[in-house]
Structures are given as structure tokens and as C-alpha cells.
Coordinates of C-alpha atoms in Angstrom, one line a residue:
M282 CA 0.0 0.1 0.0
L283 CA 1.2 3.5 -0.9
T284 CA 2.1 5.7 2.4
E285 CA 2.9 9.3 3.1
R286 CA 6.0 7.7 4.1
H287 CA 6.8 6.6 0.6
L288 CA 6.1 9.9 -0.8
E289 CA 8.5 11.8 2.0
I290 CA 11.4 9.5 1.3
F291 CA 10.9 10.1 -2.9
V292 CA 11.0 13.8 -2.0
A293 CA 13.9 13.7 0.1
L294 CA 15.9 11.4 -1.8
A295 CA 15.2 13.9 -5.1
E296 CA 15.9 16.8 -3.1
E297 CA 19.0 15.8 -1.3
E298 CA 20.4 13.2 -3.8
H299 CA 22.0 11.4 -1.1
F300 CA 21.0 8.8 1.0
G301 CA 22.5 9.6 4.3
A302 CA 21.1 13.1 3.9
A303 CA 17.3 12.2 3.0
A304 CA 17.5 10.1 5.8
G305 CA 18.3 12.4 8.2
R306 CA 15.5 14.4 6.7
V307 CA 13.0 11.7 6.7
G308 CA 13.5 11.3 10.3
I309 CA 15.0 6.8 10.2
T310 CA 18.2 5.4 9.1
Q311 CA 19.4 4.6 5.3
P312 CA 18.3 0.7 5.1
P313 CA 14.9 1.3 6.2
L314 CA 15.3 4.7 3.5
S315 CA 16.5 2.0 1.3
Q316 CA 13.8 -0.4 1.9
G317 CA 10.8 2.1 1.6
L318 CA 12.0 3.4 -1.6
R319 CA 12.3 -0.2 -3.0
R320 CA 9.0 -0.6 -2.1
L321 CA 7.8 2.4 -3.7
E322 CA 9.0 1.4 -7.0
A323 CA 7.7 -1.7 -6.9
L324 CA 3.9 -0.5 -6.2
L325 CA 4.3 2.1 -9.0
G326 CA 5.9 -0.2 -11.4
V327 CA 9.2 1.9 -12.6
R328 CA 12.6 3.1 -11.5
L329 CA 12.8 6.0 -9.6
F330 CA 16.3 6.9 -9.6
E331 CA 19.9 6.0 -10.8
R332 CA 22.1 4.9 -8.4
E333 CA 25.5 3.8 -10.4
R334 CA 27.1 7.0 -9.3
G335 CA 25.3 9.4 -7.2
V336 CA 21.6 9.4 -7.0
F337 CA 19.7 11.2 -9.5
L338 CA 16.4 11.4 -10.9
T339 CA 15.3 8.9 -13.8
E340 CA 12.8 10.0 -16.9
E341 CA 10.4 8.1 -15.0
G342 CA 11.3 9.5 -11.4
A343 CA 10.9 13.2 -12.7
L344 CA 7.3 12.8 -14.4
L345 CA 6.2 11.2 -10.6
L346 CA 8.0 13.7 -8.7
P347 CA 5.8 16.7 -9.1
H348 CA 2.5 14.6 -8.5
A349 CA 4.5 13.2 -5.3
R350 CA 4.9 17.3 -3.9
R351 CA 0.9 17.7 -4.7
A352 CA -0.4 14.7 -2.8
L353 CA 2.3 15.4 0.1
A354 CA 0.5 19.1 0.2
A355 CA -2.8 17.8 -0.3
L356 CA -2.3 15.6 3.0
A357 CA -0.6 18.5 4.9
E358 CA -3.7 20.8 4.4
L359 CA -6.0 17.8 4.9
R360 CA -4.4 17.6 8.5
E361 CA -4.6 21.4 9.0
T362 CA -8.0 21.4 8.4
G363 CA -9.1 18.7 10.9
A364 CA -6.8 20.5 13.6
R365 CA -8.9 23.5 12.8
E366 CA -11.9 21.6 12.8
H367 CA -11.4 19.9 16.4
A368 CA -9.6 23.5 17.5
D369 CA -13.2 25.2 16.9
G370 CA -15.1 23.0 19.0
R371 CA -18.9 20.7 18.2
R372 CA -20.5 21.6 15.1
L373 CA -24.0 22.4 14.6
R374 CA -25.4 20.4 11.4
L375 CA -29.0 22.2 10.4
G376 CA -31.0 21.2 7.4
L377 CA -34.0 23.4 6.2
A378 CA -37.0 22.7 3.7
P379 CA -36.5 24.5 0.5
E380 CA -40.0 26.0 1.2
V381 CA -39.1 28.1 4.3
P382 CA -38.2 31.3 3.0
A383 CA -34.8 33.0 3.0
P384 CA -35.1 35.4 5.6
L385 CA -36.8 33.0 8.2
A386 CA -34.2 30.5 7.0
A387 CA -31.5 32.9 8.3
D388 CA -33.4 33.8 11.0
V389 CA -34.3 29.7 12.5
A390 CA -30.0 29.0 11.6
A391 CA -29.0 32.1 13.7
A392 CA -30.8 31.0 16.7
P393 CA -29.1 28.8 18.7
V394 CA -25.9 31.2 18.4
R395 CA -27.7 34.2 19.6
A396 CA -29.2 32.1 22.4
G397 CA -25.6 31.4 23.7
D398 CA -24.4 28.4 21.6
R399 CA -20.8 28.2 20.8
A400 CA -21.5 25.7 17.8
R401 CA -20.6 26.4 14.4
I402 CA -23.6 26.6 12.4
S403 CA -23.4 24.8 9.3
T404 CA -26.9 24.6 7.1
V405 CA -27.9 22.6 3.8
T406 CA -30.9 23.0 2.3
A407 CA -32.8 19.9 0.6
P408 CA -36.2 18.0 0.3
T409 CA -37.8 17.0 3.1
A410 CA -37.1 13.1 2.2
T411 CA -33.5 13.8 2.0
L412 CA -33.5 15.8 5.1
L413 CA -35.3 13.1 7.0
S414 CA -32.5 10.1 5.5
D415 CA -30.0 12.7 6.3
V416 CA -30.9 13.1 10.0
A417 CA -31.4 9.7 10.6
S418 CA -28.3 8.5 9.4
G419 CA -26.5 11.6 11.6
R420 CA -25.3 13.4 8.8
L421 CA -27.8 16.6 10.1
D422 CA -28.1 17.1 13.7
L423 CA -31.4 18.4 13.0
A424 CA -33.9 19.6 10.4
V425 CA -37.0 21.9 9.5
V426 CA -39.1 19.6 7.2
R427 CA -42.4 19.8 5.7
H428 CA -45.6 17.8 7.7
P429 CA -46.8 15.5 7.3
S430 CA -43.7 13.0 6.9
V431 CA -43.0 9.7 7.9
L432 CA -40.4 9.6 10.9
H433 CA -39.2 6.2 11.4
G434 CA -38.2 6.9 15.0
L435 CA -37.1 10.3 14.9
A436 CA -38.3 12.7 17.4
A437 CA -40.3 15.9 16.3
G438 CA -41.3 19.1 17.8
Q439 CA -44.5 20.7 17.6
V440 CA -46.3 21.4 13.9
I441 CA -45.8 24.8 13.3
L442 CA -48.1 26.5 10.3
L443 CA -47.0 29.2 8.7
P444 CA -49.4 31.7 6.5
T445 CA -49.0 31.5 2.8
W446 CA -50.1 33.3 -0.3
I447 CA -51.5 33.0 -4.0
L448 CA -49.8 34.0 -6.6
T449 CA -51.8 34.5 -9.6
P450 CA -51.8 36.3 -12.9
A451 CA -52.4 40.1 -13.0
R452 CA -56.4 40.5 -14.2
P453 CA -58.2 43.1 -16.0
A454 CA -60.0 45.0 -12.7
E455 CA -63.4 44.6 -14.3
S456 CA -63.0 40.7 -14.0
G457 CA -62.9 40.6 -10.1
G458 CA -61.1 38.2 -7.9
T459 CA -61.2 34.7 -8.9
P460 CA -60.7 31.6 -6.4
L461 CA -57.7 29.5 -6.9
G462 CA -58.2 26.3 -9.0
A463 CA -61.4 28.4 -10.2
S464 CA -60.1 30.5 -13.3
P465 CA -61.6 30.2 -17.4
R466 CA -58.1 28.7 -18.2
R467 CA -58.2 26.2 -15.4
L468 CA -54.7 27.2 -15.0
P469 CA -52.5 24.0 -13.2
V470 CA -51.0 24.9 -9.9
A471 CA -47.6 25.0 -9.9
V472 CA -46.1 22.4 -7.1
R473 CA -42.6 20.6 -6.3
P474 CA -42.2 17.0 -7.3
R475 CA -43.8 14.7 -5.0
G476 CA -41.1 12.9 -4.2
E477 CA -39.7 15.3 -1.9
A478 CA -42.2 15.5 0.8
P479 CA -45.1 12.5 -0.5
A480 CA -47.4 13.1 2.2
A481 CA -47.0 16.8 2.6
H482 CA -47.4 16.8 -0.9
D483 CA -50.9 14.6 -0.8
L484 CA -52.8 16.7 1.7
F485 CA -52.0 19.6 -0.1
V486 CA -53.6 18.7 -2.9
D487 CA -56.2 17.0 -1.4
T488 CA -57.0 20.7 0.5
L489 CA -57.5 22.2 -2.8
A490 CA -59.7 19.4 -4.0
S491 CA -62.1 19.1 -0.6
R492 CA -65.1 21.3 -2.8
G493 CA -64.8 18.8 -5.1
R494 CA -63.0 20.7 -8.1
R495 CA -60.7 19.0 -9.7
V496 CA -57.1 20.0 -9.0
E497 CA -54.5 20.0 -12.1
T498 CA -50.7 20.4 -10.8
V499 CA -47.3 21.4 -12.9
V500 CA -44.3 20.1 -11.6
V501 CA -41.6 23.0 -11.2
T502 CA -38.0 22.7 -9.4
D503 CA -38.5 26.0 -7.0
E504 CA -40.1 28.4 -6.1
R505 CA -38.7 30.7 -8.5
A506 CA -39.2 28.5 -11.2
G507 CA -43.3 28.4 -10.4
L508 CA -43.2 32.4 -10.2
A509 CA -42.0 32.4 -13.5
L510 CA -45.0 30.2 -15.0
V511 CA -47.4 32.8 -13.1
A512 CA -45.5 35.8 -14.5
A513 CA -46.2 34.0 -17.7
G514 CA -49.9 33.3 -17.1
Q515 CA -49.2 29.7 -17.3
A516 CA -50.1 28.3 -13.6
V517 CA -50.9 29.7 -10.1
L518 CA -48.2 29.4 -7.0
V519 CA -48.7 28.7 -3.3
T520 CA -45.8 30.2 -1.1
A521 CA -44.9 31.2 2.6
D522 CA -42.4 33.8 1.2
E523 CA -44.4 37.0 1.6
A524 CA -41.4 38.8 -0.5
L525 CA -42.0 36.8 -3.7
T526 CA -43.4 38.6 -6.1
A527 CA -43.2 39.5 -9.8
S528 CA -44.6 42.4 -12.1
R529 CA -48.4 41.5 -13.3
V530 CA -48.7 39.2 -11.0
E531 CA -51.0 39.4 -8.0
R532 CA -51.2 37.7 -4.3
R533 CA -53.6 37.1 -1.8
P534 CA -53.6 35.2 1.5
A535 CA -54.2 31.5 1.5
T536 CA -57.3 31.2 2.9
D537 CA -59.7 29.7 0.8
P538 CA -59.0 26.8 1.7
P539 CA -56.5 27.3 4.1
L540 CA -53.3 26.1 2.8
P541 CA -50.5 26.9 5.5
L542 CA -47.3 25.5 5.4
R543 CA -46.8 23.2 7.7
L544 CA -43.1 22.7 9.7
R545 CA -42.3 20.5 12.2
V546 CA -38.2 20.2 13.7
V547 CA -37.0 16.7 14.0
W548 CA -33.8 15.0 15.1
N549 CA -32.6 11.8 16.1
P550 CA -33.4 10.5 19.9
R551 CA -31.1 7.9 19.2
R552 CA -27.8 10.2 18.7
S553 CA -28.6 12.7 21.2
D554 CA -25.1 11.6 22.7
S555 CA -23.0 12.0 20.0
G556 CA -21.2 15.4 20.7
S557 CA -24.2 17.2 18.9
G558 CA -25.3 19.3 22.2
D559 CA -29.2 19.0 23.7
P560 CA -30.9 18.5 20.2
A561 CA -34.8 18.9 22.2
G562 CA -33.2 22.2 23.5
T563 CA -32.2 23.6 20.1
A564 CA -35.4 22.2 18.4
Q565 CA -36.6 24.0 20.8
L566 CA -35.1 27.2 20.2
L567 CA -36.0 27.1 16.5
E568 CA -39.7 26.2 17.0
D569 CA -39.9 29.6 19.0
V570 CA -38.4 31.3 15.8
L571 CA -40.6 29.9 13.2
A572 CA -44.0 30.2 15.6
R573 CA -43.1 34.0 15.9
Q574 CA -43.2 33.9 11.8
A575 CA -46.8 31.7 12.5
T576 CA -48.6 34.4 14.4
R577 CA -47.3 37.9 12.6

């Protein structure tokens, strides 16, 4: 197996051009240095040095030397990064569903630090299904996901209901308001892929259809894509982002029927002793921020 010591021997001998000097630089005696060099040449399948009159690189050795130096530099950087991470202390890894508006997501992520937690915060945005998997596996400490979801043993806080708005293409003033899904052209509702949050997606569509009308949907990658369809007069969009808008797009509260964005904070109770602090306590901090948005 190729090791860091093999690379150190190669670079030291190439630069010192002397077995004794190279051995002293690496911190070993000449016999193990010679043995390490022979092992490296066997692993690479090439002869690295000419040894008959002094020690000189072969053509193959000269070609491989820059690669060895880069590999040693990469290993040194890896160690330095690890040392910095250890010195900086605990990291809190937080996941956020993409439906959480950006300003609210920032406040949620900052909540532990503002409450005095000295952990370094890292955040990722991913679909609910991905977040649940990452929390279960330990890749994330907590996540804000859409509700309802199948939790598979994860702990979860209370369900927070965020108000939402319906974005529709602008209509002439004389046409009056039109309920969601009841426009003359029966515009589809822009939704994210069902696989991202199957149960929450189904509840949303079922709520739209609760009055006996058929609901068409069109799948979009994110809310910006949905907004583009609304501006083009090809869809309507339900969003919790109070700042999301465009020209010739109308906005009204989603109250007929109510279509709140349902969110929960989840964590893995089986990993509460893995160095991630008190996940239940941190979850409460996140919930408090979400709840303030829900009551605005």
C-alpha cells in the first residue's frame, strides 16, 4: 500500500540526492529508507532513481515527482483542516426544507448562536425526504421539514403553521377576483416534485380538491420557476415567502381554502450523546423562531 512515508522518502531523496541526508531529513536510518524506496518503485512499477554514480532521478522519477509533492501538500492541508475543525469545537449541522423562506431560514439558523450556543453552524437546503434520511444517518443534527412526513423513529417538535399567499397572473380590474383553481382557463397549480415530501404533497393537493373540484398541477424545480410560470400566465403558486413577487402577478392570502405551510423540527434521539449537544433544546429554539413567524 502506498503511504505518506513512501512519498516523503521519494521527495527527500530527489531533493537531497544523498541517501544519508534524505534519511536524516525523514527521520529514519538509511536501511529503512532504501527499503521504502524499493517498495515504492515496486508499487509504481517504475525505477525512480539511478544509483550507480550518485543518486539521480530517472525520466520516470522526474515525471512523478510533481505528483508526489502535490499529494504531500494535499495531505498536509487535510491535517491542518482537521486540526482547525477540532480547535473550533462542536459543529451544529442543520437542514432546511426549500419551502422555508430565505429570511426565516437565516433567523432559524442563527437562533442557537443568538441564544449563546458556541457551536459552529452549518446549513444545507434539501427536500424533506433527503433531510429525514440525513438526520436518521447522523449527517445532520436537526432539520426543519414539511409536515406530515413519515419519521421512522425520529423525534419531532410541534407542528408550526406558516401563513401562505396565492400568486396568480394579474387580471383586468373588471374581471374581479377568482378563487384558486377556478379561473376560466383552469390554470394548474405549480408544485415541487411529490417525491420530495409525499405525505405533505398529498395533503396539499387533497385540500385544494376538498370542495369537489378537480385540481391540475405542474411540477417545478423551485419557487422561482413557479413564479416565472405565474408571470407568464400559465400557473398559480402557493408560497410562504411574503416577498416573492413579480410584475403582473397578484397576491392574496391563502385562506379559501386555508393552505398553511406545515413545518416541524426533527432530530434523532438515538444520537443525542454523539456530541451534538442537546438536540431537543436546540429544536425548541428553532420552533420559537418559526412560531413567531406563524403569528405575524
